[in-house]
Amino acid sequence: MKYILLLCGLFVYFGNISAKPFAVSEDTVRFINPFAHSITFSGNFGELRANHFHGGLDFKTGGVTGKPVRALADGYISRIRVTHGSGYVLDVVYNNGYSTINRHLEAFVGDIARRVEDLQYEQESWEVEIVPEAGEYPVKTGQIIAYSGNTGYSFGPHLHLDVIETATEDYVDPLPFFAGQVKDHTAPRAQGIMLFPQRGRGVVNGKTTRQTFGLNQTTGITAWGEIGAGIRAYDYMDGVHNRYGVHTVILEVDGQEVFRSVVDRFAYDENRYINSWTYGQYMKSFIDPGNRLRLLHASNGNRGLVTIDEERPYRFVYTLRDALGNESKVRFTVQGHRSEIPVVEHREKYHFRWDKVNYLQEPGLELVLPRGVLYEDAYLNYAVRGDSGDIAFTYQLNDRNIPLHKACNLRIGLRHRPLADSTKYYVASVSAKGSKYNMGGHYVNGYMEVKVRDLATYTVAIDTVPPILTPVGQAGWGRTGRIVFKAKDAQTGIASYRGTIDGKYALFGKPNSVKGELVCQLDPRRVKKGGSHVLVMSVTDGCGNVTIRQYRFVW
């Protein structure tokens, strides 16, 4: 169904077009389904995430764990890991020129499972990594290589599958490898438009600020000078309620293409460019001067920016397309209206250039930004505040966080040093509501030095309070053979943990980082069954404060 909204100065058309699936050549690589059940996804390649793109496909597993995961082709296992972020992880190099990373697994199989557990006890660490010799663990198409899970930073049972082009190490969209196994005729849908008047060079509705417009917006749009456009849109698939990232976005103005994004591949070190391409959930249809993200393409010679310099209607057309060729369009009109464009007023000291090295030196503050860490010029709204008793001033580098492409050096001087132990000091990021978040750092000659990845608000704080350790279901430890703790630290977080049973290392881990529980599954091969045992558990926060507790249980 198509519908037309004719607005005062804004004309929006939004329709679904079910296109044929993408063309597939005979020599295109194919993978088998990693599961015995039909394929559905909870997430797709390139979805917008905080500071990164979603690097693969999230395969649904019916809300349960323990589904056998199969090798997609012939190859060999190249890397084995257990991490707090991705849980149990298995990398596979296939003979067809591609590699995969299987994340959030519940368990490994066979010799690999035994080898991982032995290494965890040997290193006395839940997090371990093994890099086997090439070909040490060969796999055949359809062979069970692991079991699906919900480990690491995971909000529900699923398999996250990354596909990497072995020669380039680029992350590529896995969907084409499963062509014919996925049925979808649902096109992407837009939710809103955003216009970005360029500072000192353009206005929208007479204003220099970004403005959003819903698809049923009743207020007309006028503009003058240089503006950029952006769109908030999601893809959908047949028979499921999830929403996904949009594979292709094309912007045309007056019948000429000015911008195109094609989310089909990216390199790992391109991830943070997402902070330049997006504003919230809006995808910009122009390219900041310091953005080197390869999936963005401007074809109008002006980075996708549109010059409104005639008093006439400018017709914008968005084409949204998914990886299977389903397509929709959004149309709107911007009326050129001659307007005054305010001159940028700024303090030169706080004007940071995207293409230069930038320094900021203030009493008690030193900041160095190497060339290439800014995506566009930054006009800092710098401010400093503090009470006489504060350890350090609170420095607002800018009132809105400006992301940096790489971590940069920040030094904050201490006004007072109430503690001789310098390990108890940390640099804190301060939110608009005053909440503090640990950034780490170390003390050097009166200053706290730290790496930061945002131009935000920072200060120095002290943490002398040990973490809180709470046993969960202690009465049932012996019956279930499962020991569980909650560990929390309000300031610098839990940095490490360690448990022993009867004086010997006990393997505690964080199976699911969202829940945050520390869990030890008792093993009769390592803990003698049929008696009383002494458990000692310790947790340490980011400033070295330690909590140690002793418990007795019968198992």
PDB file of C-alpha atoms in Angstrom, residues 8 55 73 77-78 83 100 143 154 162 206-207 235 261 311 316 318 421 449 454 495 504:
ATOM      1  CA  CYS A   8       3.086  22.653   3.812  1.00  0.00           C
ATOM      2  CA  GLY A  55      29.738  -7.173  12.877  1.00  0.00           C
ATOM      3  CA  ALA A  73      32.207 -25.711   5.134  1.00  0.00           C
ATOM      4  CA  ILE A  77      39.619 -24.141  13.939  1.00  0.00           C
ATOM      5  CA  SER A  78      42.073 -21.260  14.237  1.00  0.00           C
ATOM      6  CA  THR A  83      36.003 -13.835  27.381  1.00  0.00           C
ATOM      7  CA  THR A 100      34.055 -17.029  10.845  1.00  0.00           C
ATOM      8  CA  GLN A 143      30.493 -31.293  11.730  1.00  0.00           C
ATOM      9  CA  SER A 154      24.384 -11.398  25.600  1.00  0.00           C
ATOM     10  CA  ASP A 162      30.941 -12.946  11.996  1.00  0.00           C
ATOM     11  CA  GLY A 206      15.808  30.122   9.963  1.00  0.00           C
ATOM     12  CA  LYS A 207      17.728  28.202  12.641  1.00  0.00           C
ATOM     13  CA  ASP A 235      14.749  -3.090   8.018  1.00  0.00           C
ATOM     14  CA  SER A 261      25.737   4.084   1.936  1.00  0.00           C
ATOM     15  CA  GLU A 311      14.193  30.271  -3.958  1.00  0.00           C
ATOM     16  CA  PHE A 316      14.713  14.950  -1.956  1.00  0.00           C
ATOM     17  CA  TYR A 318      15.481   8.488  -0.283  1.00  0.00           C
ATOM     18  CA  ASP A 421      48.310   6.150  48.273  1.00  0.00           C
ATOM     19  CA  GLU A 449      47.079  10.808  33.365  1.00  0.00           C
ATOM     20  CA  ASP A 454      35.491  11.635  23.987  1.00  0.00           C
ATOM     21  CA  ALA A 495      38.553  -5.473  38.177  1.00  0.00           C
ATOM     22  CA  LYS A 504      42.952 -24.870  45.872  1.00  0.00           C
TER      23      LYS A 504
END
